[in-house]
XYZ file of C-alpha atoms in Angstrom:
407
model
C -9.548 2.230 17.931
C -8.243 -0.201 15.327
C -8.727 -3.918 15.944
C -6.083 -6.420 14.808
C -6.869 -10.065 14.042
C -6.225 -12.888 11.591
C -8.625 -15.057 9.595
C -5.936 -17.658 8.916
C -6.029 -20.997 10.780
C -2.768 -19.914 12.421
C -1.819 -16.272 12.397
C 1.172 -15.681 10.112
C 2.026 -12.010 10.471
C -0.695 -11.444 13.101
C 0.141 -14.206 15.582
C -1.480 -14.769 18.966
C -0.746 -13.407 21.483
C -0.410 -9.976 19.946
C 1.826 -7.194 21.142
C 5.384 -6.210 20.333
C 7.559 -9.231 19.608
C 10.993 -9.480 21.215
C 13.896 -11.566 19.975
C 13.188 -14.622 22.124
C 9.607 -14.894 20.874
C 10.724 -14.452 17.274
C 13.420 -17.118 17.604
C 10.836 -19.477 19.110
C 8.816 -19.113 15.890
C 11.807 -20.228 13.810
C 13.125 -16.781 12.979
C 16.659 -16.027 11.823
C 17.172 -19.621 10.669
C 20.392 -20.221 8.690
C 20.182 -19.870 4.914
C 22.632 -22.366 3.397
C 21.209 -22.085 -0.146
C 19.931 -18.589 -1.092
C 18.970 -19.695 -4.617
C 16.717 -22.372 -3.151
C 14.825 -19.719 -1.195
C 14.496 -17.657 -4.357
C 13.022 -20.647 -6.186
C 10.616 -21.150 -3.271
C 9.463 -17.519 -3.484
C 9.024 -17.863 -7.238
C 7.061 -21.109 -7.017
C 4.761 -19.681 -4.334
C 3.967 -16.662 -6.515
C 4.704 -14.057 -3.841
C 3.942 -10.535 -5.038
C 5.035 -7.236 -3.593
C 2.712 -5.685 -1.036
C 3.669 -2.059 -1.626
C 0.973 -1.393 -4.205
C 2.029 -2.549 -7.660
C 1.847 -6.284 -6.894
C 4.998 -7.059 -8.905
C 6.372 -10.627 -8.582
C 8.908 -10.588 -5.750
C 11.166 -13.213 -7.327
C 11.560 -11.146 -10.503
C 12.793 -8.113 -8.533
C 15.156 -10.245 -6.462
C 16.670 -11.873 -9.549
C 17.052 -8.553 -11.346
C 19.152 -7.155 -8.505
C 21.092 -10.394 -7.972
C 22.060 -10.608 -11.639
C 23.102 -6.953 -12.006
C 26.855 -6.227 -11.835
C 28.542 -4.468 -8.918
C 27.705 -4.101 -5.201
C 24.035 -4.351 -4.256
C 21.717 -2.685 -1.701
C 18.438 -3.882 -0.165
C 15.829 -1.518 1.306
C 12.890 -2.290 3.606
C 10.340 0.327 2.576
C 8.078 1.119 5.534
C 6.836 4.513 4.402
C 3.153 3.919 3.583
C 1.767 7.066 2.022
C -1.830 5.900 1.786
C -3.786 7.586 4.599
C -6.054 4.549 4.955
C -3.291 1.978 5.438
C -1.584 1.020 8.725
C -0.089 -2.410 8.005
C 3.506 -1.317 7.420
C 3.750 0.835 10.530
C 2.084 -1.931 12.561
C 4.627 -4.482 11.331
C 7.569 -2.216 12.119
C 6.190 -1.428 15.579
C 5.122 -4.951 16.567
C 7.080 -7.399 14.391
C 10.361 -5.631 13.559
C 12.367 -8.862 13.708
C 10.265 -10.383 10.926
C 11.026 -7.362 8.730
C 14.748 -7.398 9.591
C 14.920 -11.158 9.023
C 13.322 -10.692 5.617
C 15.829 -7.946 4.857
C 18.665 -10.314 5.856
C 17.326 -13.023 3.563
C 16.817 -10.615 0.659
C 20.411 -9.449 1.091
C 21.632 -13.047 1.006
C 19.629 -13.807 -2.151
C 20.821 -10.660 -3.946
C 24.363 -10.754 -2.499
C 23.874 -7.258 -1.061
C 26.332 -5.801 1.428
C 24.153 -2.958 2.689
C 20.592 -2.744 3.961
C 18.340 0.181 4.845
C 15.090 0.481 6.754
C 13.189 3.476 5.408
C 10.388 4.956 7.523
C 8.780 8.084 8.935
C 7.055 6.804 12.087
C 8.619 7.524 15.509
C 7.380 4.363 17.236
C 8.372 2.238 14.265
C 11.884 3.676 14.330
C 12.228 2.978 18.052
C 11.108 -0.632 17.594
C 13.481 -1.220 14.684
C 16.451 0.229 16.550
C 15.658 -1.953 19.600
C 15.476 -5.021 17.377
C 18.800 -4.172 15.729
C 20.379 -3.788 19.160
C 18.965 -7.160 20.265
C 20.495 -8.989 17.323
C 23.451 -7.289 15.624
C 23.695 -8.317 11.998
C 26.624 -9.060 9.699
C 24.701 -6.961 7.197
C 25.202 -3.224 7.560
C 21.719 -1.829 8.230
C 20.979 1.904 8.282
C 17.717 3.396 9.519
C 16.706 6.310 7.297
C 13.962 8.768 8.283
C 11.795 10.714 5.875
C 8.843 13.073 6.093
C 5.468 11.382 5.757
C 3.911 12.242 2.388
C 1.876 10.369 -0.190
C 4.783 10.082 -2.650
C 7.650 9.490 -0.185
C 7.307 5.704 -0.449
C 7.564 5.570 -4.250
C 10.709 3.561 -5.011
C 12.674 6.292 -6.772
C 11.715 8.750 -4.017
C 13.069 6.222 -1.508
C 16.391 6.091 -3.349
C 16.668 9.882 -3.579
C 16.014 10.310 0.138
C 18.501 7.620 1.198
C 21.089 9.338 -0.998
C 20.476 12.586 0.907
C 18.041 14.261 -1.462
C 14.315 15.009 -1.263
C 11.798 12.169 -1.037
C 10.385 12.911 -4.474
C 9.911 10.569 -7.441
C 12.501 10.633 -10.202
C 12.135 10.041 -13.925
C 12.422 6.412 -15.055
C 14.496 4.731 -16.408
C 16.719 3.859 -14.694
C 14.754 1.845 -12.164
C 16.333 1.211 -8.740
C 17.189 -2.398 -9.676
C 19.379 -0.897 -12.422
C 20.795 2.109 -10.548
C 19.588 2.853 -7.049
C 21.200 3.881 -3.771
C 24.637 5.311 -4.518
C 24.259 4.119 -8.103
C 24.179 0.460 -6.992
C 21.490 -1.985 -8.122
C 18.925 -1.755 -5.332
C 16.000 -3.861 -4.179
C 13.267 -1.629 -2.729
C 10.837 -4.025 -1.033
C 7.775 -3.305 1.054
C 8.116 -4.397 4.679
C 5.164 -6.810 4.424
C 6.818 -8.471 1.426
C 10.019 -8.951 3.428
C 8.163 -10.240 6.482
C 6.403 -12.822 4.308
C 9.756 -13.947 2.895
C 10.982 -14.453 6.470
C 7.929 -16.551 7.384
C 8.221 -18.595 4.176
C 11.820 -19.421 5.110
C 10.784 -20.415 8.644
C 7.726 -22.384 7.441
C 8.522 -23.890 4.021
C 5.531 -26.228 4.439
C 3.134 -23.243 4.319
C 4.562 -21.133 1.510
C 1.358 -20.992 -0.553
C -0.681 -19.847 2.442
C 1.904 -17.246 3.450
C 2.410 -15.898 -0.074
C -1.308 -15.639 -0.812
C -2.466 -13.984 2.409
C -2.784 -10.214 2.739
C -2.804 -7.662 5.515
C -5.764 -5.384 4.787
C -6.844 -2.186 6.520
C -10.621 -1.712 6.739
C -12.171 1.667 7.511
C -15.395 3.632 7.246
C -17.952 5.052 9.644
C -17.551 2.090 12.042
C -14.391 0.982 13.842
C -11.327 0.311 11.737
C -9.491 -3.008 11.612
C -6.221 -4.505 10.404
C -6.976 -8.056 9.292
C -4.829 -10.834 7.872
C -6.928 -12.685 5.309
C -6.400 -15.648 2.971
C -6.171 -15.135 -0.756
C -9.495 -14.767 -2.549
C -11.530 -13.634 0.475
C -14.596 -11.774 -0.767
C -15.038 -8.156 0.235
C -18.498 -8.933 1.649
C -16.909 -11.237 4.237
C -14.576 -8.466 5.372
C -17.340 -5.878 5.403
C -19.612 -8.047 7.551
C -16.807 -8.740 10.024
C -16.315 -5.059 10.754
C -19.839 -3.695 10.517
C -19.724 -2.428 6.943
C -22.156 -4.918 5.435
C -24.640 -2.196 4.439
C -22.030 -0.167 2.575
C -23.070 1.087 -0.844
C -19.560 1.697 -2.132
C -15.965 0.742 -1.443
C -12.772 2.588 -2.270
C -10.138 -0.006 -3.140
C -6.388 -0.027 -2.590
C -6.246 3.055 -0.399
C -6.765 5.854 -2.928
C -5.295 3.894 -5.830
C -7.818 1.227 -6.763
C -10.961 3.142 -7.625
C -14.495 3.514 -6.276
C -16.947 0.633 -6.725
C -20.704 0.344 -6.225
C -23.193 -2.380 -7.086
C -21.464 -5.750 -7.211
C -18.614 -4.829 -4.893
C -19.680 -7.575 -2.485
C -18.757 -10.218 -5.073
C -15.218 -8.910 -5.594
C -12.500 -11.242 -4.265
C -9.316 -9.972 -2.684
C -7.306 -10.971 -5.725
C -4.939 -8.740 -7.674
C -5.575 -10.305 -11.075
C -9.365 -10.324 -10.729
C -9.507 -6.720 -9.559
C -7.354 -5.710 -12.514
C -9.840 -7.296 -14.918
C -12.629 -5.046 -13.581
C -10.497 -1.919 -13.825
C -9.468 -1.786 -10.183
C -6.376 -2.458 -8.114
C -5.676 -3.973 -4.719
C -2.834 -1.528 -4.111
C -1.666 -1.561 -0.501
C -4.736 -3.535 0.598
C -6.631 -0.674 2.256
C -10.426 -0.692 1.848
C -12.675 2.254 2.748
C -16.425 1.540 2.922
C -19.050 4.207 2.263
C -22.350 3.577 4.042
C -25.925 4.542 3.160
C -25.447 8.021 4.651
C -22.292 8.684 2.630
C -22.361 10.090 -0.869
C -19.888 8.363 -3.220
C -19.324 11.714 -4.906
C -18.281 13.258 -1.575
C -15.820 10.388 -1.075
C -14.372 10.954 -4.545
C -14.147 14.720 -4.039
C -12.184 14.359 -0.813
C -9.914 11.644 -2.191
C -8.989 13.578 -5.325
C -8.596 16.837 -3.388
C -6.158 15.065 -1.065
C -4.198 13.661 -3.997
C -4.024 17.059 -5.672
C -2.667 18.580 -2.463
C -0.091 15.769 -2.145
C 1.295 16.157 -5.669
C 5.079 16.447 -5.682
C 4.604 19.343 -8.120
C 7.401 18.095 -10.366
C 5.294 17.027 -13.350
C 3.228 19.726 -15.008
C 0.679 17.179 -16.208
C 0.173 15.959 -12.633
C -0.238 19.444 -11.185
C -2.699 20.516 -13.871
C -4.418 17.121 -14.160
C -5.101 16.490 -10.475
C -6.072 20.126 -10.003
C -8.564 20.006 -12.861
C -10.046 16.739 -11.611
C -10.392 18.092 -8.072
C -11.975 21.389 -9.121
C -14.426 19.762 -11.523
C -15.532 17.079 -9.067
C -16.029 19.734 -6.374
C -18.119 21.810 -8.774
C -20.269 18.761 -9.587
C -20.791 18.097 -5.864
C -21.889 21.709 -5.310
C -24.294 21.580 -8.257
C -22.287 24.254 -10.066
C -20.713 22.241 -12.880
C -21.369 22.981 -16.532
C -22.975 20.523 -18.922
C -19.568 19.471 -20.235
C -18.237 18.432 -16.806
C -18.954 14.731 -17.187
C -17.348 14.660 -20.629
C -14.238 16.358 -19.286
C -13.965 13.979 -16.339
C -14.359 10.967 -18.603
C -11.766 12.227 -21.065
C -9.244 13.043 -18.329
C -9.768 9.683 -16.636
C -8.827 7.970 -19.899
C -5.984 10.229 -21.031
C -4.082 11.065 -17.825
C -2.976 7.627 -16.496
C 0.673 6.830 -17.127
C 1.750 10.400 -17.766
C 3.226 11.237 -14.342
C 6.482 10.132 -12.709
C 4.577 8.136 -10.075
C 1.115 6.641 -9.535
C -0.533 9.664 -7.898
C -2.041 10.988 -11.131
C -3.216 7.495 -12.056
C -4.985 7.201 -8.697
C -6.859 10.471 -9.156
C -7.888 9.555 -12.694
C -9.078 6.092 -11.646
C -11.257 7.513 -8.875
C -12.929 9.895 -11.327
C -13.375 7.203 -13.964
C -14.844 4.596 -11.630
C -17.175 7.192 -10.098
C -18.613 7.876 -13.552
C -18.895 4.160 -14.318
C -20.481 2.990 -11.067
C -22.451 6.054 -9.925
C -23.795 7.935 -12.987
C -27.107 8.469 -11.210
C -25.369 10.301 -8.359
C -23.819 12.679 -10.862
C -27.277 13.422 -12.256
C -28.741 14.135 -8.802
C -26.064 16.796 -8.243
C -27.146 18.944 -11.172
C -28.436 21.279 -8.481
C -27.127 21.766 -4.915
C -28.700 20.112 -1.897
C -26.799 16.911 -1.093
C -26.105 17.019 2.688
C -23.035 14.781 2.416
C -21.453 17.080 -0.162
C -22.057 20.416 1.537
C -18.956 22.394 2.414
C -15.463 22.263 1.025
C -13.698 18.904 1.078
C -10.683 18.877 3.398
C -7.353 18.155 1.697
C -5.819 16.210 4.577
C -7.469 12.843 3.920
C -9.208 12.983 7.297
C -12.038 10.718 6.141
C -9.571 7.964 5.254
C -7.121 8.252 8.146
C -6.862 5.165 10.370
C -5.165 5.094 13.812
C -2.202 2.737 13.932
C -2.989 -0.046 16.455
């Protein structure tokens, strides 16, 4: 089971009562309000400092302006394909609050002067909810629902564009970026569904823009029950851990599989993109996986990197060889079979591999290895010989440890 609740004074994207939201309930919350001045909304988004919720945390206003100012017809895409196995927020939004996502897509289209919209997803229940919402309120904007296969890389923005254009959901070389040449060659905004939903709420509640822009939907998982929680900006990880029974955790994996593995001092980390970046981490999609006293951080890293290696698009030679080498070496360390040069190799790869692939998958694998060495050097030393119960057996490549049921 996955609990869903909000820590905000009034739920923003997790309102009460919960459950799927129909059109009448959404309209009662101020949804689908007219937009007489699109540029004013853009200025509001900019002033509030809203950042994308898909993983990179890029300023939303910058992406909107880039598409708006590009020549030719424009396209807007609601990206609901969350590849991180430990994240459920996007599928939950599409299943339970589809009108908020579609309203945000409408507003983004108005700001960018786009004539076509797409909702991109892989989840059956999410697709059904979106199609019901579209039927409830037909839009002047042409909106297509595009299905893809669920993979780790299918939500990367260039993979989104390729799939909508009829190709495989695989990352493409950059440049050009989608805002320059995207769907059908048109400048395209690819926005995460949480980002769009927050734009919709900011338009409906202009008095609460700072609160709405700063809050995050985070997915918490570990040995105890999972939870999807809406939290205010700056909430410390210890607060979240205590809420869900993870207060005794010895490590936390940040940002799904993208933000790195952290040990002592993790309780003092705030849920803040800039702060996490200063300590070498990343908030990513907002998923947090806690490792308790009975978990070995090395076992967590082995499974995470093995999963990433298996999910490689196999288009970049450096990604195939790099993730494979990281996975094999970490597994050898866990089994007590690694050579004396293993730590040196892992450290060198963690420093040299980031930025060399077409997407962030290789960066994620390298960051996990690097943060493991930084925060848990003693655990590496204890695995010089076999015998760690948590590390016995081969690590599954399906991300089973990190998978969270969608509520």
